[in-house]
Amino acid sequence: MAGAIVEATGLSKRFGAVMAVDGLSFAVQPGEIFGLVGPDGAGKTTTMRMLAGVMRSDDGSITVDGIDVRAHPEQAKRHVSYMPQRFGLYEDLTVEENIRFYADLFEVPRRLWEERAAAMLTASNMTPFRKRLAGQLSGGMKQKLGLTCSLVHTPRVLLLDEPTTGVDPLSRREFWQILYSLRGEGVAMVISTAYLDEAERCDRLALLHDGRMVHCDTPAGLKAKMPGAMIEVAAAEPRRVRDAVQKLPGVAGVLLIGIGAHIHVDDAGRRLPEIAAALSAAGIATTEIGEVAPSIEDLFVALLENERNAA
Amino acid sequence: MFGRIFHLLVKEFLQMKRDKSARFRLLVPPVIQMLLFGYAATFEVFNVSTAILDLDRSQESRALTDAFVHSSRFRIAVPAASERDVRDAVERSDVQVGIVIPAGFAELLKKGRTSPVQALVDGTNSNTALIALGYVGQIAGSFGQDYARNLAERTGRALGRPMVSVGLEERYWYNPNLNSRWFFVPGVIGTLALITIVNLTAFAIVREREVGTLEQILVTPLRPVEFIIGKTLPFFLIGLLEVSIVAGFGMAWFHVPFRGNPLVLLLGTCLFLLAALAIGLLISTVCTTQQQAFSSNFFVLNPMFILSGFSFPIPSMPQALQWLTYADPLRYYLVIIRATFLKGVGLDALWPQMLALAAIALGLLTVAVLRFRKSLD
Ligand SMILES: Nc1ncnc2c1ncn2[C@@H]1O[C@H](COP(=O)(O)OP(=O)(O)OP(=O)(O)O)[C@@H](O)[C@H]1O
Ligand SMILES: [Mg+2]
């Protein structure tokens, strides 16, 4: 693709009998947030590690800014930053010393990284903790420090593997604020996440399953791919709702949510009265029932369901 | 490249500076072990608990008993009234040696005949047993000689054979008094350096792997080889420092002489430390947790110690084990360190050991670096 900064073609990695990544191809533009989503073991982390150049792919090619990562990992690494699921901080060094160490390894001039680190610490409300040992930070602060360390050398590509898992909602918001401002600076980001509300914030999403890419599109584009419609039922006993409706004609699947259930149907107008009738016949009280726009979560369940049925 | 290694070194020393207990852990245990080895590990035997049964009750038998006691090798631990008492005391491990002087002991001596003395030895600690038995023979033998000479003089050589005494005069080179401390102290230096360096290296790298910092810094332009150099160089320096301190302490406290060229010892120490670093690095590539590293270190270091010839003589080992000792860097280092300390010999005598150490260090380092790179996948 023209103008892409990251290009992966036919990427594959096998661990013994497990095909962790199987023929993955995608491209990421500068200033684009590219999301990798999929169930546990789908191959998200493996893909990131190959992009970061810490793991060699068995097959396929990766280029970052035109540099072949497999052939020249050291050169490619200058432009890339990788934040693993758990960022490895030196807990016996202070916040500042950790930042300085990473800056030094990337050979960033002192004036430059000091300026940049100060700005980032301010943006993430970390300035008061500059002299604190990293081991004494909260989980959210550690992730923000990890991000700061990853960014001191102004990478052009940022790889984030579940960066906000276990981070409180407020820190998550701050975290995304930083990502958006990076997008404004033209940094390309590949992010994997377990939070589907975060997936919705990505510019494009790749849905991975068993190492293969099932779908890749913008969130809106993916939603358009979903066949049929979604009916939301608010009820006190979601499990009884599921049992009552899942065998009805035209129902493809039922997903339990906090307030009730999402029922995936082929045609909302036709199935809505049928479902309402079935629920009242079963004696289930509902507070609300109606068609809703599918969420990203509905989308993935539906798309993976399709995938499984096809297989 | 040098810049990045330098930054890694700065970080390592910063962490070390912050770890106050590390200085204590690096200095105090080696000195304590040196003291323990110096005092406890000795080939000499004193105060062996003993039961002596004198069934003869003659002037001669009392003189022999005195000779045993005054040697300070034996200590009468249990009074014995019968042969049964002696046997029981040995069986119950109340004593390690039982000596029985039979009735008629003096009678035979006076006739100028050989007079037997019985010694029962608890062989469960075969080392002590053999040494103690040697003392029994030595003391009884010299008592017999003195007695025979006396008897011959008194009887005008009518009784008591004129002794053609063939005295074996033993003379030990380099360590004339067979001071076993002189033998042990240099050995302890080598063993302690090995244990410290293998442990430090293995743990430090496994810790980075466990915490996730290893993966983190390998996504920076830092190369695996640069990481290895930056990570192990401080331990190399610590190893040199530790060898100097423990050696200095051994010389000051136990008066072990240093007769050789310090530069020869330095060369041997450098080669040996490289081999130790490589072993630590190798262990770190097969372990993912510090727990695993701990047990691996134990399984690697113990055999190296046993095969080194530190306390068990290599020529008495089965042939297969003897071959194995050739792969043990500690074996060569012990030769180098003992030779430089006690014999004062130089490279002209020690080059085979130096060469062997260099080959082992090079081989181990190559394998360790290759394995380390592979373990990153
Ligand atoms: N080093 C490894 N050795 C053997 N198998 C591995 C290794 N790393 C990953 N795998 C396997 O490869 C597959 C993909 O793993 P990966 O960690 O990439 O998944 P993921 O999508 O990141 O999952 P999660 O959401 O749990 O983080 C899994 O089946 C996993 O067990
Ligand atoms: Mg993962």
XYZ file of C-alpha atoms and ligand atoms in Angstrom:
720
model
C 0.000 0.000 0.000
C 1.316 3.428 -0.867
C 2.564 5.507 2.033
C 2.332 2.686 4.571
C 5.009 2.750 7.261
C 4.478 -0.834 8.457
C 3.911 -3.582 5.942
C 3.527 -7.219 6.886
C 3.132 -9.819 4.181
C 2.406 -13.499 4.686
C 3.693 -13.418 8.265
C 3.822 -16.882 9.884
C 5.124 -18.345 13.108
C 4.804 -21.899 14.348
C 5.447 -23.212 17.866
C 5.669 -26.972 17.607
C 2.205 -28.094 16.522
C 0.628 -24.678 17.109
C 0.381 -22.278 14.187
C 0.502 -19.102 16.310
C 0.410 -16.752 13.327
C -0.651 -17.988 9.925
C -0.106 -15.956 6.773
C -0.943 -12.534 8.196
C -0.810 -9.520 5.840
C -1.619 -5.916 6.652
C -0.294 -2.376 6.297
C -0.441 0.555 8.689
C -0.338 4.206 7.645
C 1.426 6.971 9.545
C -1.007 8.512 12.026
C -3.218 5.459 12.055
C -4.290 3.422 15.093
C -4.503 -0.181 13.971
C -6.224 -2.533 16.418
C -5.575 -6.250 16.789
C -8.428 -8.037 18.488
C -9.223 -11.678 19.017
C -9.693 -14.296 21.723
C -6.860 -15.565 23.949
C -4.183 -17.304 21.947
C -5.255 -15.697 18.665
C -1.670 -14.654 17.964
C -1.743 -10.955 18.890
C 1.353 -10.990 21.077
C 3.286 -13.160 18.633
C 2.482 -10.731 15.806
C 3.663 -7.755 17.888
C 6.913 -9.456 18.842
C 7.703 -10.200 15.209
C 6.943 -6.595 14.266
C 9.222 -5.414 17.079
C 12.055 -7.586 15.767
C 12.515 -9.553 18.999
C 11.193 -12.727 17.412
C 12.029 -13.989 13.953
C 9.103 -14.953 11.771
C 9.242 -18.373 10.107
C 7.904 -16.956 6.910
C 6.801 -13.706 5.305
C 8.269 -10.251 5.398
C 7.954 -7.119 7.520
C 9.152 -3.695 6.533
C 9.215 -0.606 8.732
C 9.747 2.611 6.814
C 11.095 0.476 3.989
C 13.642 -1.330 6.213
C 13.437 -5.114 6.190
C 13.021 -6.018 9.865
C 14.230 -9.597 9.407
C 17.417 -8.542 7.648
C 18.250 -5.383 9.629
C 16.526 -5.622 12.993
C 18.906 -3.147 14.659
C 18.171 -0.431 12.104
C 14.447 -1.023 12.163
C 14.409 -0.899 15.965
C 15.406 2.766 15.918
C 12.007 3.663 14.491
C 9.925 1.220 16.468
C 8.854 1.111 20.047
C 7.278 -1.920 21.664
C 5.353 -1.985 24.889
C 4.737 -5.591 25.900
C 1.762 -6.759 27.931
C 3.847 -6.109 31.025
C 6.386 -3.369 30.555
C 9.697 -4.373 32.094
C 10.735 -1.550 34.382
C 13.737 -1.581 36.680
C 11.941 -1.406 39.975
C 15.052 -0.384 41.893
C 15.563 2.642 39.658
C 13.548 5.855 39.905
C 11.060 7.050 37.312
C 13.639 9.470 35.941
C 16.454 6.900 35.895
C 14.291 4.439 33.961
C 13.471 7.076 31.356
C 17.094 8.118 31.138
C 18.271 4.535 30.639
C 15.976 3.968 27.662
C 16.860 7.361 26.227
C 20.550 6.465 26.512
C 20.098 3.121 24.769
C 18.484 4.944 21.860
C 21.275 7.507 22.051
C 18.871 10.444 22.341
C 20.691 13.693 23.153
C 20.152 14.705 26.753
C 18.414 18.039 26.057
C 15.965 16.369 23.727
C 14.855 13.552 25.983
C 14.678 15.752 29.061
C 12.328 18.104 27.251
C 10.229 15.289 25.921
C 10.105 13.351 29.191
C 9.082 16.481 31.103
C 6.227 17.102 28.679
C 5.039 13.500 28.844
C 5.261 13.296 32.619
C 3.201 16.455 32.850
C 0.633 15.119 30.393
C 0.200 11.953 32.447
C 0.266 13.734 35.855
C 3.460 11.905 36.818
C 5.717 14.896 37.461
C 5.488 14.676 41.283
C 6.745 11.078 41.159
C 9.928 11.711 39.179
C 12.185 10.668 42.041
C 10.102 7.712 43.158
C 11.344 4.158 42.644
C 9.445 2.443 39.834
C 8.686 -0.481 42.156
C 6.613 1.835 44.341
C 4.270 3.046 41.587
C 0.674 1.918 41.106
C -0.186 -0.334 38.168
C -1.561 2.542 36.095
C 1.463 4.732 36.810
C 3.786 1.902 35.807
C 2.032 1.623 32.441
C 2.262 5.391 31.924
C 5.952 5.272 32.806
C 6.349 2.361 30.382
C 4.730 4.442 27.667
C 7.002 7.381 28.478
C 10.074 5.135 28.252
C 8.792 3.760 24.947
C 8.401 7.229 23.526
C 11.568 9.074 24.588
C 13.183 8.372 21.245
C 10.205 9.630 19.221
C 9.482 6.373 17.389
C 7.526 6.440 14.158
C 5.823 3.156 14.957
C 4.429 2.276 18.365
C 3.425 -1.302 19.197
C 1.191 -1.653 22.247
C 0.205 -5.068 23.544
C -2.824 -4.779 25.839
C -1.425 -1.589 27.356
C -4.442 -0.824 29.522
C -5.224 -4.243 30.964
C -5.597 -3.828 34.711
C -5.437 -0.037 34.529
C -8.137 2.081 36.202
C -10.605 3.912 33.900
C -9.190 7.357 34.636
C -5.637 6.342 33.731
C -7.028 4.603 30.663
C -8.577 7.856 29.526
C -5.291 9.700 30.016
C -3.524 6.932 28.186
C -5.779 7.266 25.158
C -5.404 11.031 25.258
C -1.672 10.510 24.765
C -2.284 8.054 21.921
C -4.536 10.532 20.135
C -1.933 13.281 20.379
C 0.664 10.851 18.984
C -1.675 10.111 16.118
C -1.735 13.835 15.485
C 2.066 13.747 15.241
C 1.855 11.029 12.591
C 2.943 8.067 14.724
C 1.589 4.760 13.466
C 0.226 2.552 16.232
C -0.575 -1.134 16.400
C -2.530 -1.908 19.530
C -4.071 -5.076 20.888
C -6.746 -4.775 23.492
C -9.121 -6.883 25.498
C -11.506 -3.936 25.977
C -13.895 -3.713 23.097
C -14.819 -0.119 23.843
C -11.156 0.615 23.131
C -11.344 -1.353 19.889
C -14.049 1.066 18.804
C -11.547 3.954 19.132
C -9.170 2.413 16.587
C -9.062 3.639 13.018
C -8.997 0.104 11.668
C -9.397 -3.276 13.290
C -8.047 -6.707 12.431
C -9.972 -9.606 13.904
C -7.625 -12.530 14.530
C -8.611 -16.088 15.196
C -6.192 -19.018 15.494
C -3.419 -16.951 13.944
C -5.398 -15.994 10.853
C -7.020 -12.702 9.999
C -10.769 -13.171 9.844
C -11.689 -9.579 9.012
C -9.928 -6.268 8.679
C -11.812 -2.987 8.308
C -12.836 0.225 10.048
C -15.212 -0.281 12.993
C -18.060 1.090 10.883
C -17.113 -1.094 7.937
C -17.041 -4.173 10.160
C -20.461 -3.348 11.531
C -21.807 -3.090 8.028
C -20.456 -6.594 7.395
C -22.617 -7.979 10.144
C -25.593 -9.734 8.621
C -29.033 -9.212 10.194
C -29.715 -7.012 13.208
C -29.465 -6.854 16.971
C -32.350 -6.852 19.433
C -31.677 -5.764 23.003
C -33.787 -7.161 25.816
C -33.511 -5.630 29.268
C -34.526 -8.223 31.839
C -33.694 -9.285 35.380
C -32.858 -12.851 34.400
C -30.771 -12.831 31.183
C -30.155 -16.599 31.295
C -33.878 -17.359 31.134
C -34.177 -14.956 28.214
C -31.455 -16.858 26.394
C -33.054 -20.238 27.054
C -36.432 -18.983 25.861
C -35.302 -17.461 22.562
C -32.209 -19.205 21.306
C -34.106 -22.033 19.540
C -36.538 -19.654 17.770
C -36.346 -19.434 13.975
C -34.171 -16.602 12.691
C -32.091 -16.298 15.889
C -28.370 -16.706 15.116
C -26.997 -16.200 18.620
C -27.560 -14.684 22.038
C -24.979 -12.693 23.954
C -25.532 -11.992 27.642
C -24.811 -8.413 28.690
C -25.031 -6.648 32.038
C -28.617 -5.482 31.768
C -30.042 -8.413 29.796
C -29.273 -9.988 26.453
C -28.407 -9.119 22.859
C -30.180 -11.342 20.382
C -28.745 -11.590 16.903
C -31.551 -12.062 14.358
C -31.844 -12.144 10.596
C -34.626 -9.487 10.391
C -35.474 -7.225 13.294
C -38.924 -6.120 12.086
C -40.123 -9.676 11.638
C -38.515 -11.275 14.734
C -39.211 -8.576 17.326
C -42.901 -9.499 17.865
C -42.060 -13.229 17.797
C -39.446 -12.814 20.528
C -41.710 -10.624 22.650
C -44.459 -13.262 22.359
C -42.068 -16.089 23.281
C -40.837 -14.208 26.341
C -44.297 -13.439 27.674
C -45.364 -17.038 26.975
C -42.432 -18.172 29.128
C -43.504 -15.708 31.847
C -40.338 -13.588 31.665
C -40.786 -9.936 32.634
C -38.872 -7.494 30.439
C -38.376 -3.816 31.123
C -37.433 -2.905 27.585
C -37.123 -4.575 24.208
C -36.068 -3.074 20.888
C -33.607 -2.956 18.022
C -30.144 -1.478 18.758
C -27.013 -0.734 16.767
C -24.615 -3.664 17.246
C -21.638 -3.046 19.540
C -18.148 -4.182 18.629
C -18.578 -7.081 20.993
C -21.750 -8.245 19.211
C -19.899 -7.914 16.006
C -17.024 -10.155 17.052
C -19.252 -12.794 18.521
C -21.313 -12.820 15.357
C -18.310 -12.825 13.039
C -16.517 -15.555 14.972
C -19.754 -17.558 15.052
C -19.923 -17.300 11.267
C -16.291 -18.348 11.051
C -16.842 -21.418 13.239
C -19.947 -22.446 11.321
C -18.045 -22.184 8.072
C -15.183 -24.330 9.392
C 28.174 -0.069 20.373
C 30.574 1.059 23.122
C 28.214 3.867 23.999
C 25.343 1.461 24.586
C 27.505 -0.932 26.615
C 28.660 2.021 28.658
C 25.068 3.096 29.389
C 24.212 -0.446 30.436
C 27.244 -0.468 32.753
C 26.189 2.834 34.309
C 22.779 1.345 35.014
C 24.279 -1.831 36.517
C 26.522 0.106 38.894
C 23.656 2.413 39.837
C 21.585 -0.626 40.782
C 24.502 -2.136 42.666
C 25.088 1.104 44.533
C 21.465 1.112 45.573
C 21.545 -2.511 46.740
C 23.194 -2.029 50.122
C 22.899 -5.643 51.172
C 24.754 -6.794 48.073
C 28.066 -5.502 49.376
C 27.510 -7.435 52.559
C 26.506 -10.588 50.654
C 29.576 -10.354 48.450
C 32.145 -9.853 51.179
C 31.065 -11.402 54.445
C 30.089 -14.942 53.425
C 33.349 -15.572 51.499
C 35.444 -14.445 54.459
C 33.399 -16.583 56.850
C 33.741 -19.563 54.544
C 37.441 -18.981 54.303
C 37.665 -19.035 58.102
C 35.495 -22.129 58.316
C 37.535 -23.983 55.739
C 40.765 -22.808 57.262
C 39.902 -24.112 60.674
C 37.596 -27.028 59.986
C 38.963 -28.541 56.812
C 42.175 -30.206 57.754
C 43.740 -33.573 57.073
C 45.215 -33.772 60.557
C 43.416 -35.529 63.362
C 43.595 -34.555 67.010
C 41.762 -35.723 70.106
C 40.285 -38.862 68.638
C 37.900 -40.240 71.245
C 39.441 -43.446 72.470
C 38.957 -46.296 74.934
C 42.127 -48.009 76.179
C 41.971 -51.311 77.967
C 45.123 -52.299 79.782
C 44.880 -56.006 80.625
C 48.591 -56.298 81.419
C 48.807 -53.664 84.143
C 52.579 -53.613 83.920
C 55.026 -50.712 83.928
C 55.471 -51.239 80.174
C 51.766 -51.230 79.383
C 51.298 -48.062 81.410
C 54.177 -46.435 79.519
C 52.538 -47.302 76.185
C 49.183 -45.922 77.368
C 50.922 -42.703 78.372
C 52.552 -42.510 74.968
C 49.100 -42.637 73.328
C 47.619 -40.029 75.596
C 50.566 -37.647 75.516
C 50.630 -37.593 71.746
C 47.442 -35.458 71.965
C 46.143 -37.480 69.056
C 43.964 -39.557 71.360
C 41.669 -38.617 74.184
C 40.423 -41.225 76.642
C 36.673 -40.804 76.362
C 35.425 -43.983 78.014
C 37.001 -46.018 80.802
C 37.102 -49.699 79.877
C 37.218 -52.658 82.241
C 36.780 -55.490 79.779
C 37.184 -56.217 76.080
C 33.419 -56.132 75.890
C 33.369 -52.526 77.113
C 35.764 -51.550 74.344
C 33.732 -53.307 71.664
C 30.492 -51.758 72.869
C 31.977 -48.289 73.031
C 33.102 -48.556 69.391
C 29.765 -50.009 68.316
C 27.784 -47.271 70.039
C 30.151 -44.709 68.460
C 31.093 -43.480 71.925
C 34.663 -43.765 70.768
C 36.271 -43.955 67.351
C 39.210 -46.072 68.411
C 39.537 -48.875 70.942
C 43.001 -50.060 71.979
C 43.513 -53.285 73.893
C 46.867 -54.151 75.473
C 46.599 -57.898 76.140
C 47.866 -59.658 79.270
C 51.470 -60.813 78.884
C 52.417 -57.714 76.908
C 55.423 -56.893 79.092
C 56.395 -60.572 79.349
C 56.888 -60.858 75.610
C 58.729 -57.534 75.380
C 61.168 -58.556 78.061
C 62.004 -61.662 76.062
C 62.700 -59.423 73.119
C 59.765 -60.761 71.159
C 57.090 -58.982 69.176
C 54.218 -58.122 71.424
C 50.848 -57.524 69.738
C 48.518 -54.657 70.585
C 44.950 -54.741 69.319
C 43.262 -51.713 67.775
C 39.536 -51.491 66.953
C 38.616 -48.653 64.640
C 35.186 -47.326 63.686
C 35.439 -47.253 59.900
C 32.285 -45.247 59.211
C 34.400 -42.167 58.754
C 37.096 -43.919 56.799
C 39.224 -40.803 56.505
C 39.614 -40.281 60.237
C 39.854 -44.041 60.781
C 42.807 -44.429 58.444
C 44.612 -41.450 59.846
C 44.000 -42.576 63.457
C 45.134 -46.086 62.665
C 48.301 -44.631 61.242
C 48.943 -42.802 64.505
C 48.373 -46.007 66.530
C 50.984 -47.770 64.410
C 53.381 -44.843 64.569
C 53.157 -44.435 68.338
C 53.327 -48.166 69.062
C 56.214 -48.547 66.623
C 58.338 -45.824 68.140
C 57.533 -47.145 71.617
C 58.776 -50.583 70.517
C 61.956 -49.186 69.016
C 62.784 -47.185 72.118
C 62.094 -50.196 74.261
C 64.249 -52.497 72.162
C 67.137 -50.059 72.167
C 66.875 -49.738 75.934
C 66.669 -53.445 76.412
C 69.655 -54.101 74.197
C 71.727 -51.589 76.116
C 70.727 -52.978 79.489
C 71.318 -56.625 78.604
C 74.474 -55.997 76.647
C 72.739 -56.991 73.447
C 71.890 -60.409 74.765
C 68.274 -59.632 74.377
C 66.667 -57.130 72.156
C 67.900 -57.419 68.625
C 70.493 -54.864 67.644
C 68.345 -52.616 65.564
C 69.188 -51.884 62.050
C 66.683 -49.140 61.970
C 65.795 -48.020 58.532
C 64.257 -44.694 59.267
C 62.198 -43.323 56.429
C 62.742 -39.639 56.636
C 59.884 -37.971 54.868
C 60.345 -34.499 53.548
C 57.512 -32.574 51.950
C 58.389 -29.922 49.496
C 56.705 -26.518 49.356
C 54.722 -27.237 52.486
C 57.320 -28.694 54.830
C 55.058 -29.095 57.822
C 52.249 -30.476 55.705
C 50.186 -27.595 56.942
C 46.849 -28.488 55.424
C 45.673 -24.899 55.674
C 48.227 -23.929 53.097
C 46.717 -26.510 50.867
C 43.110 -25.523 51.498
C 43.219 -21.742 51.513
C 44.166 -21.333 47.834
C 41.561 -23.960 46.959
C 38.893 -22.069 48.848
C 39.676 -18.930 46.870
C 38.987 -20.717 43.589
C 35.866 -22.446 44.808
C 34.366 -19.285 46.271
C 35.059 -17.291 43.125
C 33.354 -19.964 41.019
C 30.261 -20.133 43.205
C 29.913 -16.351 43.476
C 30.310 -15.617 39.799
C 28.123 -18.412 38.457
C 25.375 -17.473 40.888
C 25.568 -13.731 40.269
C 25.520 -14.116 36.502
C 22.762 -16.697 36.327
C 20.524 -14.869 38.771
C 21.024 -11.416 37.279
C 20.100 -12.518 33.764
C 17.234 -14.752 34.846
C 15.882 -11.849 36.909
C 15.837 -9.585 33.844
C 14.061 -12.321 31.935
C 11.555 -12.885 34.730
C 10.729 -9.205 35.259
C 10.459 -8.601 31.512
C 13.238 -6.033 31.284
C 15.287 -8.342 29.071
C 12.696 -8.336 26.316
C 12.214 -4.631 26.879
C 15.802 -3.619 26.329
C 16.226 -5.958 23.399
C 13.660 -3.941 21.426
C 16.055 -1.037 21.749
C 19.044 -0.953 19.384
C 21.052 -2.821 22.068
C 22.342 -6.060 20.551
C 22.268 -9.374 22.426
C 26.076 -9.484 22.495
C 26.221 -5.943 23.853
C 23.752 -6.940 26.533
C 25.919 -9.917 27.510
C 29.078 -7.819 27.712
C 27.445 -5.006 29.673
C 25.761 -7.437 31.993
C 28.735 -9.671 32.741
C 31.581 -7.172 32.855
C 30.608 -5.942 36.347
C 30.598 -9.523 37.614
C 34.011 -10.085 36.107
C 35.302 -7.104 38.067
C 33.539 -8.304 41.204
C 35.177 -11.698 40.710
C 38.631 -10.128 40.530
C 37.908 -8.064 43.606
C 36.638 -11.055 45.520
C 39.642 -13.195 44.628
C 41.967 -10.385 45.786
C 40.122 -9.867 49.048
C 39.791 -13.527 49.938
C 43.394 -14.206 48.943
C 44.648 -11.222 50.931
C 42.642 -12.337 53.900
C 43.961 -15.887 53.664
C 47.535 -14.594 53.514
C 47.105 -12.189 56.411
C 45.148 -14.487 58.675
C 46.560 -17.925 57.945
C 50.016 -16.763 56.840
C 49.745 -18.657 53.587
C 52.804 -17.641 51.573
C 52.536 -16.227 48.070
C 55.694 -17.246 46.256
C 54.750 -16.796 42.597
C 54.177 -13.998 40.148
C 50.892 -12.140 40.778
C 50.526 -11.520 37.044
C 50.493 -15.252 36.332
C 47.753 -15.686 38.906
C 45.887 -12.719 37.402
C 45.975 -14.304 33.958
C 44.719 -17.623 35.321
C 42.027 -15.842 37.314
C 40.793 -13.913 34.271
C 40.496 -17.077 32.193
C 38.785 -18.877 35.033
C 36.310 -16.039 35.605
C 35.436 -16.034 31.904
C 34.616 -19.725 32.128
C 32.532 -19.092 35.255
C 30.629 -16.250 33.530
C 29.913 -18.531 30.591
C 28.553 -21.239 32.897
C 26.285 -18.686 34.605
C 25.109 -17.422 31.222
C 24.429 -20.976 30.024
C 22.370 -21.712 33.124
C 20.393 -18.520 32.569
C 19.448 -19.657 29.058
C 17.782 -22.847 30.281
C 15.964 -21.258 33.230
C 13.003 -18.901 33.146
C 12.666 -18.370 36.907
C 15.150 -17.662 39.679
C 13.853 -20.775 41.442
C 14.987 -22.935 38.518
C 18.308 -21.137 38.410
C 18.871 -21.919 42.059
C 18.504 -25.671 41.634
C 20.438 -25.705 38.353
C 23.346 -23.902 39.986
C 23.403 -26.494 42.715
C 23.452 -29.364 40.229
C 26.235 -27.803 38.203
C 28.467 -26.447 40.945
C 28.512 -29.495 43.198
C 29.907 -31.912 40.612
C 32.415 -29.284 39.523
C 33.611 -29.063 43.094
C 33.834 -32.833 43.511
C 35.636 -33.326 40.194
C 38.068 -30.475 40.786
C 40.416 -32.418 43.033
C 39.805 -29.933 45.817
C 39.256 -32.595 48.422
C 39.110 -35.911 46.567
C 42.292 -36.875 44.748
C 41.707 -37.208 41.000
C 44.077 -40.204 40.530
C 41.894 -42.287 42.857
C 38.736 -41.662 40.810
C 37.377 -44.245 38.352
C 38.786 -43.732 34.856
C 35.530 -42.354 33.401
C 35.342 -39.688 36.088
C 38.981 -38.833 35.577
C 38.211 -38.034 31.950
C 35.355 -35.835 33.089
C 37.659 -33.819 35.328
C 39.435 -32.542 32.231
C 36.314 -30.515 31.391
C 36.200 -28.903 34.826
C 37.740 -25.402 34.795
C 38.102 -25.504 38.569
C 40.517 -28.389 38.201
C 42.972 -26.245 36.252
C 42.461 -23.159 38.319
C 43.223 -25.041 41.527
C 46.519 -26.175 40.042
C 47.331 -22.618 38.965
C 46.383 -21.017 42.243
C 48.170 -23.589 44.414
C 51.240 -23.504 42.240
C 51.490 -19.715 42.246
C 50.882 -19.522 45.977
C 53.000 -22.400 47.256
C 55.488 -23.339 44.545
C 56.061 -19.965 42.997
C 56.266 -21.445 39.507
C 55.535 -19.374 36.421
C 54.047 -19.703 32.967
C 56.791 -22.098 31.851
C 55.257 -24.710 34.132
C 51.620 -23.631 34.042
C 51.041 -23.088 30.324
C 49.146 -26.382 29.843
C 46.634 -25.372 32.513
C 46.341 -21.860 31.078
C 45.754 -23.256 27.622
C 43.133 -25.695 28.869
C 41.334 -22.928 30.776
C 41.429 -20.639 27.745
C 39.986 -23.384 25.536
C 37.220 -24.192 28.011
C 36.363 -20.522 28.507
C 36.244 -19.895 24.769
C 34.144 -22.990 24.092
C 31.693 -22.273 26.887
C 31.361 -18.607 25.935
C 30.625 -19.469 22.315
C 27.950 -21.980 23.247
C 26.525 -19.622 25.875
C 26.233 -16.688 23.469
C 24.654 -18.832 20.748
C 22.206 -20.363 23.206
C 21.411 -16.983 24.667
C 20.437 -15.627 21.278
C 18.284 -18.629 20.586
C 16.591 -18.390 23.970
C 15.258 -14.950 23.014
C 12.873 -16.413 20.466
N 7.119 -18.961 23.176
C 6.103 -19.762 22.852
N 6.272 -21.112 22.821
C 5.255 -21.939 22.479
N 4.029 -21.528 22.167
C 3.786 -20.197 22.161
C 4.799 -19.258 22.526
N 4.275 -18.012 22.454
C 2.980 -18.177 22.072
N 2.669 -19.473 21.898
C 1.374 -20.013 21.447
O 1.019 -19.335 20.281
C -0.372 -19.040 20.282
C -0.576 -17.543 20.125
O -0.108 -16.917 21.337
P -0.144 -15.337 21.550
O 0.498 -15.074 22.853
O 0.406 -14.666 20.348
O -1.690 -15.056 21.663
P -2.436 -13.732 22.121
O -3.416 -13.433 21.067
O -1.458 -12.685 22.481
O -3.194 -14.230 23.426
P -3.560 -13.451 24.770
O -4.828 -12.715 24.518
O -3.755 -14.558 25.746
O -2.411 -12.573 25.108
C -0.929 -19.610 21.565
O -1.489 -20.873 21.265
C 0.261 -19.750 22.436
O 0.090 -20.844 23.308
Mg -0.969 -11.738 24.274
